[in-house]
Amino acid sequence: MRKEKSLTDTDTPDSKARRQFFEACGKYGFTAAVIASSGGLLISRQALAQTANEERDRQSAAKVTMTLATEYRIGATRWYPLMQLNLKENIQNATNGYVYVRLAPAGQLGMGAALAQGVQNNTMQAAQHSISNFSPFAPEVDLINIPYWCGHNQQFVNLVTSDAWKRVVHAKAEERGFKILLYLVLDPRTVAARKGLAKAPLKTPSDLRGIKFRVPASKILQQFYTLAGANPTPVAWGETPSAIQQGVADALDPAVVALYSNGFKDMLSWITFNKPVPDSQVYSCNLKWFRSLPANVQKGIDFASEITFQQNLAQVPASRAYAMAEMAAAGVQFYTPTEDELAQWVKACGAQRPEWNDVKIQLAGSLDSFERMREAAQKRGNYFVHDV
């Protein structure tokens, strides 16, 4: 008699994909498996074998292997424009195969600040991490977390591609052993309220009074939400979902794409687009390792970083649209403040407030230096990016 399948025996699309992925890893290696997975090629043995052969040939022909570590899985660019495969391919091609990029995605080599630490120690040659997690190693980058001077996508892009920014921030990062390859635009931070929070949507700073607001390690963001009237609650990123579900924190501030990517769609009720500061990521590289390469290879990596940066800018609205559609389907609602409500945010905690002067002097070097950066953020350069 034929045995009936139990519910636990039933294959789902996800379980089949996982099995196919692990089988591909065992036969063809991890890198070939993730590349094939991102291209939807796992079901084709011929395509898998071809991908594995290409990777094997690239690696054997390369003079140098560059380990590139990231927090997120391959394929997340659809909703979170991190461009991992793009940077790998661009570096390999722009260096004419001199560099082979070995991917270490999904937190294999660590998460958050541990990735920046690994780059500084050269246990990995490059990594993707948030600017907030980069700030303990290169504090000057934390300037972007002063609210309401470079919060819009276009302002952020204007700023980080300007000489005023590079003269201060990139120079200081290099003193600490880092080369900044490129920044990633993800959209501005938000005000995202947990399900069950009676005050939601949180429209103005006055709505934040008494709210336990989850903040990362950035002291500037902690001061920001203090000025806004909330109770800043530092919570490690990995512990944030449980903190939101259990009511330890009432709200948090990542961009929509980050909220979706990290599984918050079933935990939130409202997301407010108050656009105070960028929620951006950065690819950093070990400077000593980079400078050990031939000059033409260094130029190739710089060119590859430029290509990837422009690909990120083009991807931003598509990733946002996907994330918003998925979150809306889960019941999350979105609120865009009026001009008057945005003015209340700026008045309560914006960069013009004297409370920020010490931070400006400490990180930018002087108030004049910060003012040059502020002017750069308002001046359109060579790049365009869509704003939410």
CSV table of C-alpha atoms in Angstrom, one decimal:
chain,number,residue,atom,x,y,z
A,1,MET,CA,0.0,0.0,0.0
A,2,ARG,CA,1.3,3.5,-1.0
A,3,LYS,CA,2.4,5.5,2.1
A,4,GLU,CA,0.6,8.9,2.4
A,5,LYS,CA,2.9,11.9,2.7
A,6,SER,CA,2.7,13.7,6.0
A,7,LEU,CA,2.6,17.5,6.2
A,8,THR,CA,6.2,17.5,7.3
A,9,ASP,CA,7.1,15.5,4.2
A,10,THR,CA,5.5,18.0,1.8
A,11,ASP,CA,7.9,19.9,-0.4
A,12,THR,CA,7.3,23.6,-0.6
A,13,PRO,CA,9.0,25.9,-3.2
A,14,ASP,CA,11.3,27.2,-0.4
A,15,SER,CA,12.3,23.8,0.8
A,16,LYS,CA,13.0,22.6,-2.8
A,17,ALA,CA,15.1,25.7,-3.5
A,18,ARG,CA,17.1,25.1,-0.3
A,19,ARG,CA,17.7,21.5,-1.2
A,20,GLN,CA,18.8,22.4,-4.7
A,21,PHE,CA,21.1,25.1,-3.3
A,22,PHE,CA,22.8,22.7,-0.8
A,23,GLU,CA,23.1,20.0,-3.5
A,24,ALA,CA,24.8,22.6,-5.8
A,25,CYS,CA,27.1,23.7,-3.0
A,26,GLY,CA,28.2,20.2,-2.4
A,27,LYS,CA,28.9,19.5,-6.1
A,28,TYR,CA,30.0,22.8,-7.6
A,29,GLY,CA,31.1,24.9,-4.6
A,30,PHE,CA,29.4,27.8,-2.7
A,31,THR,CA,30.2,30.7,-5.0
A,32,ALA,CA,28.9,28.9,-8.1
A,33,ALA,CA,25.8,27.9,-6.2
A,34,VAL,CA,25.0,31.5,-5.1
A,35,ILE,CA,25.6,32.9,-8.6
A,36,ALA,CA,23.4,30.2,-10.1
A,37,SER,CA,20.7,30.8,-7.5
A,38,SER,CA,20.6,34.5,-8.2
A,39,GLY,CA,20.1,33.8,-11.9
A,40,GLY,CA,17.5,31.1,-11.4
A,41,LEU,CA,19.8,28.4,-12.7
A,42,LEU,CA,19.7,25.9,-9.9
A,43,ILE,CA,17.3,23.6,-11.7
A,44,SER,CA,19.6,23.3,-14.8
A,45,ARG,CA,22.5,21.0,-14.3
A,46,GLN,CA,24.0,22.2,-17.5
A,47,ALA,CA,23.8,25.9,-16.4
A,48,LEU,CA,25.2,25.0,-13.0
A,49,ALA,CA,28.1,23.2,-14.4
A,50,GLN,CA,28.8,26.0,-16.8
A,51,THR,CA,28.7,28.6,-14.0
A,52,ALA,CA,31.0,26.4,-11.8
A,53,ASN,CA,33.5,26.0,-14.7
A,54,GLU,CA,33.5,29.8,-15.3
A,55,GLU,CA,34.1,30.5,-11.6
A,56,ARG,CA,36.9,27.9,-11.5
A,57,ASP,CA,38.6,29.3,-14.6
A,58,ARG,CA,38.3,32.8,-13.2
A,59,GLN,CA,39.8,31.9,-9.9
A,60,SER,CA,42.7,29.9,-11.3
A,61,ALA,CA,43.6,32.6,-13.8
A,62,ALA,CA,43.5,35.4,-11.2
A,63,LYS,CA,46.6,36.7,-9.5
A,64,VAL,CA,44.8,37.8,-6.3
A,65,THR,CA,41.7,36.6,-4.5
A,66,MET,CA,39.6,39.3,-2.8
A,67,THR,CA,37.2,38.1,-0.1
A,68,LEU,CA,34.1,40.4,-0.1
A,69,ALA,CA,31.9,39.9,3.0
A,70,THR,CA,28.3,41.1,3.4
A,71,GLU,CA,25.5,40.7,5.8
A,72,TYR,CA,22.8,39.8,3.3
A,73,ARG,CA,22.1,36.9,1.0
A,74,ILE,CA,22.7,37.0,-2.7
A,75,GLY,CA,19.5,38.0,-4.6
A,76,ALA,CA,18.4,40.6,-2.0
A,77,THR,CA,19.0,43.4,-4.5
A,78,ARG,CA,15.5,42.9,-5.8
A,79,TRP,CA,14.2,44.7,-2.6
A,80,TYR,CA,17.5,45.9,-1.0
A,81,PRO,CA,19.9,47.5,-3.5
A,82,LEU,CA,23.2,46.1,-2.2
A,83,MET,CA,24.7,45.1,-5.5
A,84,GLN,CA,26.9,42.3,-4.3
A,85,LEU,CA,27.1,40.3,-7.5
A,86,ASN,CA,27.5,43.6,-9.5
A,87,LEU,CA,30.5,44.6,-7.5
A,88,LYS,CA,32.1,41.1,-7.8
A,89,GLU,CA,31.6,41.0,-11.6
A,90,ASN,CA,32.7,44.6,-12.1
A,91,ILE,CA,35.9,44.2,-10.1
A,92,GLN,CA,36.8,41.0,-11.9
A,93,ASN,CA,36.1,42.5,-15.3
A,94,ALA,CA,37.6,46.0,-14.7
A,95,THR,CA,40.9,44.4,-13.5
A,96,ASN,CA,41.0,42.1,-16.6
A,97,GLY,CA,40.7,39.0,-14.4
A,98,TYR,CA,43.7,40.0,-12.1
A,99,VAL,CA,41.4,40.0,-9.1
A,100,TYR,CA,39.0,37.1,-8.3
A,101,VAL,CA,36.2,38.1,-5.9
A,102,ARG,CA,35.2,35.4,-3.4
A,103,LEU,CA,31.8,36.3,-1.9
A,104,ALA,CA,31.0,35.6,1.7
A,105,PRO,CA,27.3,36.7,2.0
A,106,ALA,CA,24.6,36.3,4.6
A,107,GLY,CA,26.8,37.1,7.6
A,108,GLN,CA,29.2,34.2,7.1
A,109,LEU,CA,32.1,36.2,8.4
A,110,GLY,CA,30.2,38.4,10.8
A,111,MET,CA,27.6,41.1,11.0
A,112,GLY,CA,27.6,44.9,11.5
A,113,ALA,CA,30.6,46.3,13.1
A,114,ALA,CA,32.4,42.9,13.0
A,115,LEU,CA,32.7,43.3,9.3
A,116,ALA,CA,34.3,46.7,9.5
A,117,GLN,CA,36.7,45.3,12.1
A,118,GLY,CA,37.5,42.4,9.8
A,119,VAL,CA,38.4,44.8,7.0
A,120,GLN,CA,40.6,46.9,9.3
A,121,ASN,CA,42.4,43.7,10.3
A,122,ASN,CA,42.6,42.4,6.8
A,123,THR,CA,40.9,39.1,7.7
A,124,MET,CA,38.7,40.0,4.7
A,125,GLN,CA,39.7,42.5,2.0
A,126,ALA,CA,36.4,44.3,1.7
A,127,ALA,CA,32.9,44.3,3.2
A,128,GLN,CA,29.5,45.9,3.1
A,129,HIS,CA,28.1,47.4,6.3
A,130,SER,CA,26.0,50.3,7.4
A,131,ILE,CA,27.6,53.7,8.0
A,132,SER,CA,26.4,53.6,11.6
A,133,ASN,CA,28.4,50.4,12.1
A,134,PHE,CA,31.4,52.0,10.4
A,135,SER,CA,31.3,55.0,12.7
A,136,PRO,CA,33.2,53.4,15.6
A,137,PHE,CA,36.2,52.9,13.2
A,138,ALA,CA,35.8,56.1,11.2
A,139,PRO,CA,33.8,58.5,13.4
A,140,GLU,CA,33.6,61.3,10.8
A,141,VAL,CA,31.1,59.3,8.6
A,142,ASP,CA,28.6,59.8,11.5
A,143,LEU,CA,28.2,63.4,10.3
A,144,ILE,CA,25.4,62.2,8.0
A,145,ASN,CA,23.3,61.2,11.1
A,146,ILE,CA,22.9,64.9,12.1
A,147,PRO,CA,19.3,65.4,11.0
A,148,TYR,CA,17.9,67.5,8.2
A,149,TRP,CA,20.9,68.6,6.2
A,150,CYS,CA,21.6,65.6,3.9
A,151,GLY,CA,18.6,63.3,4.5
A,152,HIS,CA,17.2,63.2,1.0
A,153,ASN,CA,18.8,60.8,-1.4
A,154,GLN,CA,20.0,63.5,-3.8
A,155,GLN,CA,21.5,65.5,-1.0
A,156,PHE,CA,23.4,62.4,0.3
A,157,VAL,CA,24.7,61.6,-3.2
A,158,ASN,CA,25.8,65.2,-3.7
A,159,LEU,CA,27.6,65.2,-0.4
A,160,VAL,CA,29.5,61.9,-0.5
A,161,THR,CA,30.8,62.6,-4.0
A,162,SER,CA,32.0,66.1,-3.2
A,163,ASP,CA,35.6,67.2,-2.5
A,164,ALA,CA,34.5,68.8,0.8
A,165,TRP,CA,33.4,65.4,2.1
A,166,LYS,CA,36.3,63.4,0.7
A,167,ARG,CA,38.9,65.8,2.0
A,168,VAL,CA,37.8,65.3,5.6
A,169,VAL,CA,36.0,61.9,5.8
A,170,HIS,CA,38.0,59.8,3.4
A,171,ALA,CA,41.3,61.2,4.6
A,172,LYS,CA,40.4,60.2,8.2
A,173,ALA,CA,39.2,56.8,7.2
A,174,GLU,CA,42.5,56.1,5.4
A,175,GLU,CA,44.4,57.1,8.6
A,176,ARG,CA,42.6,54.2,10.2
A,177,GLY,CA,43.4,51.7,7.5
A,178,PHE,CA,40.2,51.9,5.3
A,179,LYS,CA,39.6,52.7,1.7
A,180,ILE,CA,36.0,53.6,0.9
A,181,LEU,CA,35.1,51.9,-2.3
A,182,LEU,CA,31.5,53.2,-2.7
A,183,TYR,CA,28.4,54.2,-0.8
A,184,LEU,CA,25.0,52.6,-1.3
A,185,VAL,CA,21.8,54.6,-1.3
A,186,LEU,CA,18.9,52.8,0.4
A,187,ASP,CA,16.5,55.8,1.0
A,188,PRO,CA,16.2,58.0,4.1
A,189,ARG,CA,15.4,56.7,7.5
A,190,THR,CA,11.8,56.6,8.6
A,191,VAL,CA,9.6,56.5,11.7
A,192,ALA,CA,8.2,53.0,11.8
A,193,ALA,CA,5.6,52.2,14.5
A,194,ARG,CA,5.0,48.7,15.9
A,195,LYS,CA,1.6,47.1,15.6
A,196,GLY,CA,-0.7,48.0,18.5
A,197,LEU,CA,0.9,51.4,19.2
A,198,ALA,CA,-2.1,53.7,19.8
A,199,LYS,CA,-0.3,56.9,18.6
A,200,ALA,CA,0.5,55.6,15.1
A,201,PRO,CA,1.1,57.1,12.7
A,202,LEU,CA,3.8,59.1,14.3
A,203,LYS,CA,3.6,62.4,12.3
A,204,THR,CA,5.5,64.9,14.3
A,205,PRO,CA,8.1,65.1,17.2
A,206,SER,CA,5.2,65.7,19.6
A,207,ASP,CA,3.9,62.2,18.8
A,208,LEU,CA,7.2,60.7,20.0
A,209,ARG,CA,6.8,61.8,23.6
A,210,GLY,CA,7.1,58.7,25.8
A,211,ILE,CA,7.9,56.5,22.8
A,212,LYS,CA,10.6,53.9,23.3
A,213,PHE,CA,12.6,54.4,20.1
A,214,ARG,CA,15.1,51.8,19.1
A,215,VAL,CA,18.4,53.3,18.0
A,216,PRO,CA,21.7,51.8,16.8
A,217,ALA,CA,25.2,52.5,18.3
A,218,SER,CA,25.4,56.0,16.8
A,219,LYS,CA,25.4,58.6,19.6
A,220,ILE,CA,24.3,61.2,17.1
A,221,LEU,CA,21.1,59.3,16.4
A,222,GLN,CA,20.5,58.8,20.1
A,223,GLN,CA,20.8,62.6,20.6
A,224,PHE,CA,18.5,63.2,17.6
A,225,TYR,CA,15.7,61.2,19.1
A,226,THR,CA,16.2,62.8,22.5
A,227,LEU,CA,15.8,66.2,20.8
A,228,ALA,CA,12.7,64.8,19.1
A,229,GLY,CA,11.2,64.0,22.5
A,230,ALA,CA,11.4,60.2,22.4
A,231,ASN,CA,13.1,57.8,24.8
A,232,PRO,CA,16.1,56.4,22.8
A,233,THR,CA,16.5,52.7,23.4
A,234,PRO,CA,19.8,51.2,22.2
A,235,VAL,CA,19.1,47.7,20.9
A,236,ALA,CA,21.5,45.6,18.8
A,237,TRP,CA,20.2,45.0,15.3
A,238,GLY,CA,20.0,41.3,15.7
A,239,GLU,CA,17.8,41.7,18.8
A,240,THR,CA,15.5,44.4,17.3
A,241,PRO,CA,12.8,42.2,15.9
A,242,SER,CA,12.1,40.6,19.2
A,243,ALA,CA,12.3,44.0,20.9
A,244,ILE,CA,9.6,45.3,18.6
A,245,GLN,CA,7.4,42.2,19.0
A,246,GLN,CA,7.7,42.3,22.8
A,247,GLY,CA,7.1,46.0,23.1
A,248,VAL,CA,10.6,46.7,24.5
A,249,ALA,CA,10.8,49.2,21.7
A,250,ASP,CA,7.8,51.0,20.1
A,251,ALA,CA,9.4,52.3,17.0
A,252,LEU,CA,12.5,52.2,14.8
A,253,ASP,CA,13.9,54.2,11.9
A,254,PRO,CA,15.4,52.1,9.0
A,255,ALA,CA,14.4,52.8,5.4
A,256,VAL,CA,11.5,50.8,4.0
A,257,VAL,CA,13.8,48.5,2.1
A,258,ALA,CA,15.8,47.6,5.2
A,259,LEU,CA,12.6,47.1,7.2
A,260,TYR,CA,11.3,44.7,4.6
A,261,SER,CA,14.6,42.9,4.1
A,262,ASN,CA,14.9,42.2,7.8
A,263,GLY,CA,11.4,40.7,8.3
A,264,PHE,CA,9.5,43.6,9.9
A,265,LYS,CA,6.5,43.6,7.5
A,266,ASP,CA,4.3,41.7,10.0
A,267,MET,CA,5.4,43.7,13.0
A,268,LEU,CA,4.6,47.2,11.9
A,269,SER,CA,1.4,49.3,11.5
A,270,TRP,CA,2.6,52.6,10.1
A,271,ILE,CA,5.7,54.0,8.4
A,272,THR,CA,6.2,57.8,8.3
A,273,PHE,CA,8.5,59.3,5.6
A,274,ASN,CA,10.0,62.1,7.6
A,275,LYS,CA,13.3,61.8,5.8
A,276,PRO,CA,15.7,63.0,8.5
A,277,VAL,CA,19.0,61.3,7.7
A,278,PRO,CA,20.2,58.8,5.1
A,279,ASP,CA,20.0,55.1,5.8
A,280,SER,CA,23.0,54.1,3.8
A,281,GLN,CA,25.6,51.4,3.5
A,282,VAL,CA,29.2,51.5,2.5
A,283,TYR,CA,31.7,49.1,0.9
A,284,SER,CA,35.0,49.5,2.6
A,285,CYS,CA,38.4,47.9,1.7
A,286,ASN,CA,41.6,47.3,3.6
A,287,LEU,CA,43.8,50.2,2.5
A,288,LYS,CA,47.2,48.4,2.9
A,289,TRP,CA,46.0,45.5,0.8
A,290,PHE,CA,44.6,47.8,-1.9
A,291,ARG,CA,47.9,49.8,-2.1
A,292,SER,CA,49.8,46.5,-2.5
A,293,LEU,CA,48.2,46.0,-5.9
A,294,PRO,CA,49.7,47.3,-9.1
A,295,ALA,CA,48.5,50.8,-10.0
A,296,ASN,CA,46.5,49.7,-13.0
A,297,VAL,CA,44.6,47.1,-10.8
A,298,GLN,CA,43.9,49.8,-8.3
A,299,LYS,CA,42.4,52.0,-11.0
A,300,GLY,CA,40.4,49.0,-12.2
A,301,ILE,CA,38.9,48.5,-8.7
A,302,ASP,CA,38.1,52.2,-8.5
A,303,PHE,CA,36.4,52.1,-11.9
A,304,ALA,CA,34.4,49.0,-10.8
A,305,SER,CA,33.3,50.8,-7.7
A,306,GLU,CA,32.1,53.7,-9.8
A,307,ILE,CA,30.1,51.4,-12.1
A,308,THR,CA,28.5,49.7,-9.1
A,309,PHE,CA,27.6,53.0,-7.5
A,310,GLN,CA,25.8,54.1,-10.6
A,311,GLN,CA,24.0,50.7,-10.8
A,312,ASN,CA,22.9,51.2,-7.2
A,313,LEU,CA,21.4,54.7,-8.0
A,314,ALA,CA,19.4,53.2,-10.8
A,315,GLN,CA,18.1,50.3,-8.7
A,316,VAL,CA,16.9,52.4,-5.7
A,317,PRO,CA,13.3,53.1,-6.9
A,318,ALA,CA,12.7,49.6,-8.1
A,319,SER,CA,13.8,48.1,-4.8
A,320,ARG,CA,11.7,50.6,-2.9
A,321,ALA,CA,8.6,49.8,-5.0
A,322,TYR,CA,8.9,46.1,-4.4
A,323,ALA,CA,9.4,46.5,-0.6
A,324,MET,CA,6.5,48.9,-0.3
A,325,ALA,CA,4.2,46.6,-2.3
A,326,GLU,CA,5.1,43.6,-0.2
A,327,MET,CA,4.7,45.5,3.1
A,328,ALA,CA,1.4,47.1,2.0
A,329,ALA,CA,0.1,43.6,1.2
A,330,ALA,CA,1.0,42.6,4.8
A,331,GLY,CA,-1.2,45.5,6.1
A,332,VAL,CA,1.5,48.2,6.7
A,333,GLN,CA,0.4,51.7,5.9
A,334,PHE,CA,2.5,54.7,4.9
A,335,TYR,CA,2.3,58.3,5.9
A,336,THR,CA,3.9,61.4,4.2
A,337,PRO,CA,4.1,64.4,6.5
A,338,THR,CA,2.8,67.8,5.3
A,339,GLU,CA,5.2,70.7,4.9
A,340,ASP,CA,4.1,72.1,8.2
A,341,GLU,CA,4.8,68.7,9.9
A,342,LEU,CA,8.2,68.4,8.3
A,343,ALA,CA,9.0,72.0,9.5
A,344,GLN,CA,8.2,70.8,13.1
A,345,TRP,CA,10.8,68.0,12.7
A,346,VAL,CA,13.5,70.5,11.5
A,347,LYS,CA,12.7,73.0,14.2
A,348,ALA,CA,12.9,70.3,17.0
A,349,CYS,CA,16.1,68.6,16.0
A,350,GLY,CA,17.6,69.9,12.7
A,351,ALA,CA,21.2,70.6,12.0
A,352,GLN,CA,20.7,74.3,12.6
A,353,ARG,CA,20.3,73.7,16.3
A,354,PRO,CA,23.2,74.8,18.6
A,355,GLU,CA,23.2,71.4,20.3
A,356,TRP,CA,25.0,70.0,17.2
A,357,ASN,CA,27.9,72.5,17.1
A,358,ASP,CA,30.2,70.5,19.3
A,359,VAL,CA,29.7,67.4,17.1
A,360,LYS,CA,30.2,69.4,13.9
A,361,ILE,CA,33.5,70.8,15.2
A,362,GLN,CA,34.7,67.4,16.5
A,363,LEU,CA,33.9,65.4,13.4
A,364,ALA,CA,34.2,68.0,10.6
A,365,GLY,CA,37.1,69.9,12.1
A,366,SER,CA,35.3,73.3,12.3
A,367,LEU,CA,32.0,74.9,11.8
A,368,ASP,CA,33.3,76.3,8.5
A,369,SER,CA,34.3,72.8,7.3
A,370,PHE,CA,30.8,71.6,8.1
A,371,GLU,CA,29.3,74.5,6.3
A,372,ARG,CA,31.2,73.6,3.2
A,373,MET,CA,29.8,70.1,3.4
A,374,ARG,CA,26.3,71.5,3.9
A,375,GLU,CA,26.7,73.6,0.8
A,376,ALA,CA,28.0,70.6,-1.1
A,377,ALA,CA,24.9,68.6,-0.1
A,378,GLN,CA,22.7,71.2,-1.7
A,379,LYS,CA,24.7,71.4,-5.0
A,380,ARG,CA,23.8,68.9,-7.6
A,381,GLY,CA,26.8,67.1,-9.0
A,382,ASN,CA,27.2,64.5,-11.8
A,383,TYR,CA,24.7,62.0,-10.4
A,384,PHE,CA,20.9,61.7,-10.2
A,385,VAL,CA,19.0,59.5,-7.8
A,386,HIS,CA,15.3,59.2,-7.2
A,387,ASP,CA,13.9,60.4,-3.9
A,388,VAL,CA,11.1,58.8,-2.0
